[in-house]
Amino acid sequence: MKITKTNYALKESEVTEESLYLDRRQFIKKLGYGTVLLGTSIITPSLAKKSTKSLKEELTDYKSITQYNNFYEFGTNKLAPYENAHTLKTTPWNIIVEGECEKPGNYSLEKILKGMTIEERIYRFRCVEGWSMVIPWNGFSLASLLKRFQPTSKAKYVYFETLHDPENMPNQQQDHLEWPYIEGLRIDEAMNPLTLLATGLYGKDLPNQNGAPLRLVVPWKYGFKSIKSIAKIRFLETQLESSWQKANKVEYGFYSNVNPNVNHPRWSQSRERRIGKYRKRKTLMFNGYAEEVAHLYKGMDLKQNY
Ligand SMILES: Nc1nc2c(c(=O)[nH]1)N[C@H]1C(S)=C(S)[C@@H](COP(=O)(O)O)O[C@H]1N2
Ligand SMILES: [Mo]
């Protein structure tokens, strides 16, 4: 099967109830993608295990996921991205790759996606405001893309930039944040198999308000780390300040790991409310992914490195 931008997402009819309960490998087999997908290196045992574990979570409905968003380029209230993001043109889309890697350049996203494997997984995705959603993303692991650019041994961090286009992103004409939006990860965080680049959700192409055509999902970090509409990737030896760090260093740190024991200066991070649910629930360390990611922070004081 040839994978192009248009058939990259699963059809809605393929995201069945059953698909949410099957192990990902079985699911893909059932869909008949078979050989194309199963021979790939990105299907790791930890991913397969993770998917069965997270499959127990009840999904947030499509309407909430796509009409309650943070995308400041299109306005600061939660409905604004749904109302305004249609002005963003997502094809053609290019990604500039710079810095500490062997293969910098200006890449066509369409070309990158051709030949990429599909991953359908459920990722829990949580936001610093104290609400959370469970979203069935589709996309691929960030590592599988970054490896193509051959980062050098000096690449200790990787940074992402959202498109800078004040004409089509009207709020970039206002200074809510310093534009373009930037976010970064330590290279080992970026290479962790849980770190995802999403191209769709619920089997459909990613809506603009959720960060089309390509957005980061870091399931164990607060929502703002998940940068939308990525137009640039930079490999760096040193840390930079992200947009939120620049906006408020005291409130937003580089790591931004979900941590119920470390509060945001203005609110507790010990509990959260799932969108659509009344009762609050306890927030889990690393958003429930401690088994997969706690080793990345071994020996670090997470109160200092918030
Ligand atoms: N470019 C860009 N990316 C962004 C944001 C933004 O304002 N601009 N908001 C972040 C925040 S604060 C959150 S909570 C998530 C929201 O993602 P969602 O709207 O798909 O739920 O996107 C993150 N990525
Ligand atoms: Mo957020």
Short mmCIF file of C-alpha atoms and ligand atoms in Angstrom, two decimals:
data_model
loop_
_atom_site.label_atom_id
_atom_site.label_comp_id
_atom_site.label_asym_id
_atom_site.label_seq_id
_atom_site.Cartn_x
_atom_site.Cartn_y
_atom_site.Cartn_z
CA MET A 1 0.00 0.00 0.00
CA LYS A 2 1.30 3.42 -0.93
CA ILE A 3 1.01 5.89 1.87
CA THR A 4 0.29 9.44 0.80
CA LYS A 5 -0.91 12.44 2.71
CA THR A 6 -4.51 11.73 1.78
CA ASN A 7 -4.64 8.07 2.69
CA TYR A 8 -2.24 8.44 5.54
CA ALA A 9 -4.99 8.73 8.11
CA LEU A 10 -7.20 5.79 8.86
CA LYS A 11 -10.73 6.10 7.61
CA GLU A 12 -13.24 6.87 10.31
CA SER A 13 -14.92 3.56 9.65
CA GLU A 14 -11.64 1.82 10.43
CA VAL A 15 -11.45 3.26 13.91
CA THR A 16 -13.87 0.77 15.30
CA GLU A 17 -14.72 0.02 18.85
CA GLU A 18 -12.78 -3.18 18.37
CA SER A 19 -9.66 -1.33 17.28
CA LEU A 20 -9.55 0.32 20.66
CA TYR A 21 -9.31 -2.98 22.48
CA LEU A 22 -6.98 -4.92 20.25
CA ASP A 23 -3.28 -4.95 20.60
CA ARG A 24 -1.85 -2.62 17.96
CA ARG A 25 -0.15 -5.41 16.01
CA GLN A 26 -3.35 -7.43 15.80
CA PHE A 27 -5.23 -4.30 14.84
CA ILE A 28 -2.89 -3.50 11.98
CA LYS A 29 -3.06 -7.09 10.78
CA LYS A 30 -6.84 -6.89 10.77
CA LEU A 31 -6.70 -3.76 8.67
CA GLY A 32 -4.65 -5.66 6.17
CA TYR A 33 -1.65 -3.35 6.08
CA GLY A 34 0.29 -6.45 7.03
CA THR A 35 3.74 -6.53 5.63
CA VAL A 36 4.13 -2.81 5.05
CA LEU A 37 3.82 -2.08 8.71
CA LEU A 38 4.92 -5.11 10.61
CA GLY A 39 8.46 -5.17 9.37
CA THR A 40 9.33 -1.80 10.81
CA SER A 41 11.61 -0.89 13.62
CA ILE A 42 9.23 1.57 15.22
CA ILE A 43 6.98 -1.19 16.53
CA THR A 44 8.78 -1.79 19.77
CA PRO A 45 7.74 -4.18 22.52
CA SER A 46 7.24 -1.27 24.88
CA LEU A 47 4.86 0.38 22.46
CA ALA A 48 2.82 -2.76 22.00
CA LYS A 49 2.59 -3.20 25.74
CA LYS A 50 1.76 0.44 26.28
CA SER A 51 -1.03 0.39 23.79
CA THR A 52 -2.87 -2.42 25.53
CA LYS A 53 -2.49 -0.62 28.83
CA SER A 54 -3.75 2.73 27.61
CA LEU A 55 -6.56 1.16 25.61
CA LYS A 56 -8.56 0.88 28.82
CA GLU A 57 -9.09 4.62 28.86
CA GLU A 58 -12.37 6.05 27.69
CA LEU A 59 -11.84 8.36 24.72
CA THR A 60 -12.74 12.03 24.79
CA ASP A 61 -15.36 12.86 22.15
CA TYR A 62 -14.27 14.31 18.79
CA LYS A 63 -16.14 17.56 19.33
CA SER A 64 -14.35 18.37 22.60
CA ILE A 65 -10.98 17.48 21.12
CA THR A 66 -11.51 19.79 18.16
CA GLN A 67 -13.48 22.66 19.73
CA TYR A 68 -11.65 23.22 23.00
CA ASN A 69 -8.11 24.11 21.99
CA ASN A 70 -5.08 26.16 22.83
CA PHE A 71 -3.48 27.60 19.72
CA TYR A 72 -2.65 31.20 20.53
CA GLU A 73 -1.79 32.05 16.93
CA PHE A 74 -5.56 31.96 16.34
CA GLY A 75 -6.78 33.55 19.55
CA THR A 76 -6.55 32.95 23.26
CA ASN A 77 -9.99 31.55 24.05
CA LYS A 78 -10.62 27.85 23.72
CA LEU A 79 -13.09 28.11 20.83
CA ALA A 80 -11.04 30.58 18.77
CA PRO A 81 -8.78 27.99 17.07
CA TYR A 82 -11.85 26.05 15.89
CA GLU A 83 -13.38 29.25 14.53
CA ASN A 84 -10.25 30.77 13.00
CA ALA A 85 -7.67 28.14 12.08
CA HIS A 86 -9.20 27.39 8.67
CA THR A 87 -7.09 30.25 7.27
CA LEU A 88 -3.93 28.19 7.68
CA LYS A 89 -2.81 26.60 4.42
CA THR A 90 -1.29 23.22 5.19
CA THR A 91 -0.39 22.04 1.68
CA PRO A 92 2.22 22.26 0.40
CA TRP A 93 4.11 22.18 3.71
CA ASN A 94 7.85 22.26 4.17
CA ILE A 95 10.02 21.57 7.18
CA ILE A 96 13.38 23.22 7.52
CA VAL A 97 15.96 21.09 9.31
CA GLU A 98 18.99 22.86 10.78
CA GLY A 99 21.87 22.55 13.20
CA GLU A 100 23.78 19.57 14.51
CA CYS A 101 22.89 16.93 11.94
CA GLU A 102 24.38 15.42 8.77
CA LYS A 103 21.33 16.06 6.62
CA PRO A 104 20.05 19.60 7.11
CA GLY A 105 17.72 20.91 4.43
CA ASN A 106 14.29 21.99 3.39
CA TYR A 107 12.07 18.92 3.24
CA SER A 108 8.64 18.50 1.74
CA LEU A 109 6.32 16.99 4.32
CA GLU A 110 4.46 15.14 1.62
CA LYS A 111 7.68 13.40 0.60
CA ILE A 112 8.53 12.61 4.20
CA LEU A 113 5.12 11.04 4.77
CA LYS A 114 5.34 8.84 1.70
CA GLY A 115 6.84 5.60 2.82
CA MET A 116 6.36 6.38 6.51
CA THR A 117 4.64 3.78 8.59
CA ILE A 118 1.38 4.34 10.35
CA GLU A 119 0.96 4.03 14.05
CA GLU A 120 -2.42 4.08 15.62
CA ARG A 121 -2.29 4.40 19.31
CA ILE A 122 -4.20 6.00 22.06
CA TYR A 123 -2.25 8.64 23.83
CA ARG A 124 -3.40 10.34 26.94
CA PHE A 125 -2.81 14.00 26.64
CA ARG A 126 -2.95 16.35 29.55
CA CYS A 127 -2.81 20.08 29.90
CA VAL A 128 -1.41 22.33 32.59
CA GLU A 129 -4.75 24.08 33.13
CA GLY A 130 -5.92 21.06 35.05
CA TRP A 131 -8.02 19.44 32.35
CA SER A 132 -7.15 16.43 30.32
CA MET A 133 -8.32 14.48 27.32
CA VAL A 134 -7.78 11.01 25.94
CA ILE A 135 -7.12 11.30 22.24
CA PRO A 136 -6.63 8.54 19.67
CA TRP A 137 -3.81 10.09 17.69
CA ASN A 138 -2.36 8.67 14.57
CA GLY A 139 1.09 9.52 13.44
CA PHE A 140 4.55 8.06 13.90
CA SER A 141 7.29 8.14 16.48
CA LEU A 142 9.39 11.29 16.36
CA ALA A 143 12.54 9.17 16.52
CA SER A 144 11.79 7.56 13.17
CA LEU A 145 11.86 11.01 11.55
CA LEU A 146 14.79 12.50 13.47
CA LYS A 147 17.02 9.54 12.62
CA ARG A 148 16.72 10.36 8.92
CA PHE A 149 18.48 13.67 9.50
CA GLN A 150 21.38 11.92 11.26
CA PRO A 151 21.89 14.06 14.35
CA THR A 152 25.57 14.40 15.31
CA SER A 153 26.98 13.63 18.76
CA LYS A 154 26.69 17.34 19.54
CA ALA A 155 22.91 17.23 19.18
CA LYS A 156 21.93 17.30 22.85
CA TYR A 157 18.60 19.06 22.30
CA VAL A 158 16.05 19.31 19.55
CA TYR A 159 13.88 22.37 19.05
CA PHE A 160 10.70 22.84 17.05
CA GLU A 161 9.20 25.99 15.62
CA THR A 162 5.65 26.65 14.53
CA LEU A 163 5.13 28.37 11.20
CA HIS A 164 5.54 32.14 11.35
CA ASP A 165 2.88 33.57 9.05
CA PRO A 166 1.05 36.59 10.54
CA GLU A 167 -1.20 36.85 7.49
CA ASN A 168 -2.70 33.41 7.99
CA MET A 169 -2.16 33.25 11.75
CA PRO A 170 -3.79 36.54 12.72
CA ASN A 171 -2.80 36.57 16.38
CA GLN A 172 0.87 36.59 15.44
CA GLN A 173 0.20 40.30 14.89
CA GLN A 174 -0.32 40.59 18.67
CA ASP A 175 2.30 39.92 21.29
CA HIS A 176 0.65 37.29 23.50
CA LEU A 177 3.81 35.25 23.09
CA GLU A 178 7.06 35.77 21.22
CA TRP A 179 6.53 34.32 17.73
CA PRO A 180 7.20 31.86 16.30
CA TYR A 181 6.14 29.48 19.06
CA ILE A 182 9.10 27.30 19.99
CA GLU A 183 9.51 24.22 22.14
CA GLY A 184 12.35 21.86 22.83
CA LEU A 185 13.19 18.43 24.17
CA ARG A 186 16.37 16.80 25.34
CA ILE A 187 17.46 14.43 22.59
CA ASP A 188 16.81 11.31 24.69
CA GLU A 189 13.28 12.53 25.44
CA ALA A 190 12.77 13.15 21.74
CA MET A 191 14.02 9.67 20.85
CA ASN A 192 11.81 7.89 23.39
CA PRO A 193 9.37 5.66 21.52
CA LEU A 194 6.39 7.32 23.25
CA THR A 195 7.16 10.70 21.69
CA LEU A 196 4.86 11.04 18.72
CA LEU A 197 4.40 13.24 15.72
CA ALA A 198 0.69 13.32 15.04
CA THR A 199 -0.78 13.69 11.57
CA GLY A 200 -4.33 12.85 12.55
CA LEU A 201 -6.81 11.93 15.24
CA TYR A 202 -9.76 9.56 15.28
CA GLY A 203 -8.46 8.28 11.97
CA LYS A 204 -8.98 11.59 10.17
CA ASP A 205 -6.40 14.10 9.04
CA LEU A 206 -5.42 16.46 11.82
CA PRO A 207 -7.77 19.47 12.00
CA ASN A 208 -5.93 22.80 11.73
CA GLN A 209 -6.93 23.76 15.26
CA ASN A 210 -5.12 20.68 16.58
CA GLY A 211 -1.89 21.58 14.80
CA ALA A 212 -2.09 20.40 11.18
CA PRO A 213 -0.28 19.14 9.32
CA LEU A 214 2.22 17.94 11.91
CA ARG A 215 2.26 18.34 15.67
CA LEU A 216 4.25 16.97 18.53
CA VAL A 217 2.66 14.83 21.26
CA VAL A 218 4.71 14.20 24.39
CA PRO A 219 2.36 12.07 26.49
CA TRP A 220 4.15 12.54 29.83
CA LYS A 221 4.51 16.33 29.63
CA TYR A 222 2.03 19.16 30.01
CA GLY A 223 0.08 20.21 26.95
CA PHE A 224 2.11 23.25 25.99
CA LYS A 225 5.14 21.10 25.10
CA SER A 226 3.08 19.64 22.25
CA ILE A 227 3.89 22.23 19.61
CA LYS A 228 1.57 22.58 16.63
CA SER A 229 2.04 23.14 12.90
CA ILE A 230 5.77 22.48 12.97
CA ALA A 231 7.78 24.23 10.25
CA LYS A 232 11.31 23.96 11.60
CA ILE A 233 13.40 21.40 13.48
CA ARG A 234 16.78 22.40 14.95
CA PHE A 235 19.37 20.16 16.57
CA LEU A 236 21.38 22.06 19.18
CA GLU A 237 24.15 21.51 21.65
CA THR A 238 22.70 23.87 24.26
CA GLN A 239 19.30 24.63 25.74
CA LEU A 240 17.17 27.50 24.45
CA GLU A 241 14.22 29.10 26.14
CA SER A 242 10.85 27.92 24.91
CA SER A 243 8.05 30.39 24.23
CA TRP A 244 6.45 29.69 27.60
CA GLN A 245 9.74 30.00 29.46
CA LYS A 246 10.29 33.37 27.80
CA ALA A 247 6.77 34.43 28.74
CA ASN A 248 7.08 33.38 32.38
CA LYS A 249 10.21 31.69 33.64
CA VAL A 250 8.89 31.12 37.14
CA GLU A 251 5.78 29.28 35.99
CA TYR A 252 7.11 27.26 33.08
CA GLY A 253 10.28 25.22 33.13
CA PHE A 254 12.12 23.39 30.38
CA TYR A 255 11.00 19.92 31.45
CA SER A 256 7.30 20.44 32.18
CA ASN A 257 6.84 16.82 33.14
CA VAL A 258 3.43 15.91 34.51
CA ASN A 259 4.19 15.70 38.22
CA PRO A 260 1.44 15.69 40.85
CA ASN A 261 4.03 16.51 43.55
CA VAL A 262 5.26 19.77 42.03
CA ASN A 263 2.65 22.50 41.82
CA HIS A 264 2.43 25.30 39.35
CA PRO A 265 2.84 28.57 41.35
CA ARG A 266 -0.83 29.41 40.83
CA TRP A 267 -2.49 25.99 40.99
CA SER A 268 -2.19 22.49 42.32
CA GLN A 269 -1.13 19.85 39.84
CA SER A 270 -2.23 16.93 41.99
CA ARG A 271 -5.67 16.55 40.41
CA GLU A 272 -7.20 17.01 37.02
CA ARG A 273 -10.58 16.92 35.37
CA ARG A 274 -11.18 14.89 32.25
CA ILE A 275 -13.11 16.92 29.72
CA GLY A 276 -16.70 15.69 29.82
CA LYS A 277 -16.39 14.28 33.34
CA TYR A 278 -17.47 16.08 36.46
CA ARG A 279 -15.40 14.37 39.11
CA LYS A 280 -11.71 15.21 39.35
CA ARG A 281 -9.15 12.45 39.39
CA LYS A 282 -5.68 12.10 40.79
CA THR A 283 -2.95 13.06 38.38
CA LEU A 284 -0.42 10.30 37.84
CA MET A 285 3.34 10.75 37.86
CA PHE A 286 4.53 11.26 34.28
CA ASN A 287 0.88 11.07 33.25
CA GLY A 288 0.90 7.34 33.93
CA TYR A 289 3.98 6.62 31.82
CA ALA A 290 6.51 6.36 34.67
CA GLU A 291 7.50 2.84 33.68
CA GLU A 292 8.53 4.06 30.23
CA VAL A 293 10.13 7.42 31.03
CA ALA A 294 11.16 7.72 34.70
CA HIS A 295 14.67 6.48 33.81
CA LEU A 296 15.24 9.62 31.73
CA TYR A 297 15.28 11.70 34.92
CA LYS A 298 17.18 9.39 37.23
CA GLY A 299 19.13 11.35 39.84
CA MET A 300 17.51 14.67 38.90
CA ASP A 301 15.70 16.89 41.38
CA LEU A 302 12.37 17.37 39.65
CA LYS A 303 11.47 20.30 41.92
CA GLN A 304 14.48 22.18 40.53
CA ASN A 305 14.04 20.82 37.02
CA TYR A 306 10.30 21.55 36.68
N1 LIG B 1 2.03 26.66 18.00
C1 LIG B 1 1.37 26.41 19.15
N2 LIG B 1 1.41 25.18 19.66
C2 LIG B 1 0.74 24.91 20.82
C3 LIG B 1 0.03 25.93 21.50
C4 LIG B 1 0.01 27.23 20.91
O1 LIG B 1 -0.59 28.20 21.43
N3 LIG B 1 0.68 27.43 19.74
N4 LIG B 1 -0.61 25.66 22.69
C5 LIG B 1 -0.10 24.52 23.47
C6 LIG B 1 -0.95 24.21 24.60
S1 LIG B 1 -0.89 25.26 25.93
C7 LIG B 1 -1.72 23.09 24.65
S2 LIG B 1 -2.58 22.68 26.05
C8 LIG B 1 -1.84 22.20 23.47
C9 LIG B 1 -3.31 22.03 23.12
O2 LIG B 1 -3.50 21.07 22.12
P1 LIG B 1 -4.98 20.71 21.62
O3 LIG B 1 -5.64 22.00 21.26
O4 LIG B 1 -4.84 19.81 20.43
O5 LIG B 1 -5.70 20.07 22.76
O6 LIG B 1 -1.15 22.70 22.33
C10 LIG B 1 0.12 23.28 22.60
N5 LIG B 1 0.77 23.64 21.34
MO MO B 2 -1.84 24.17 27.78
#
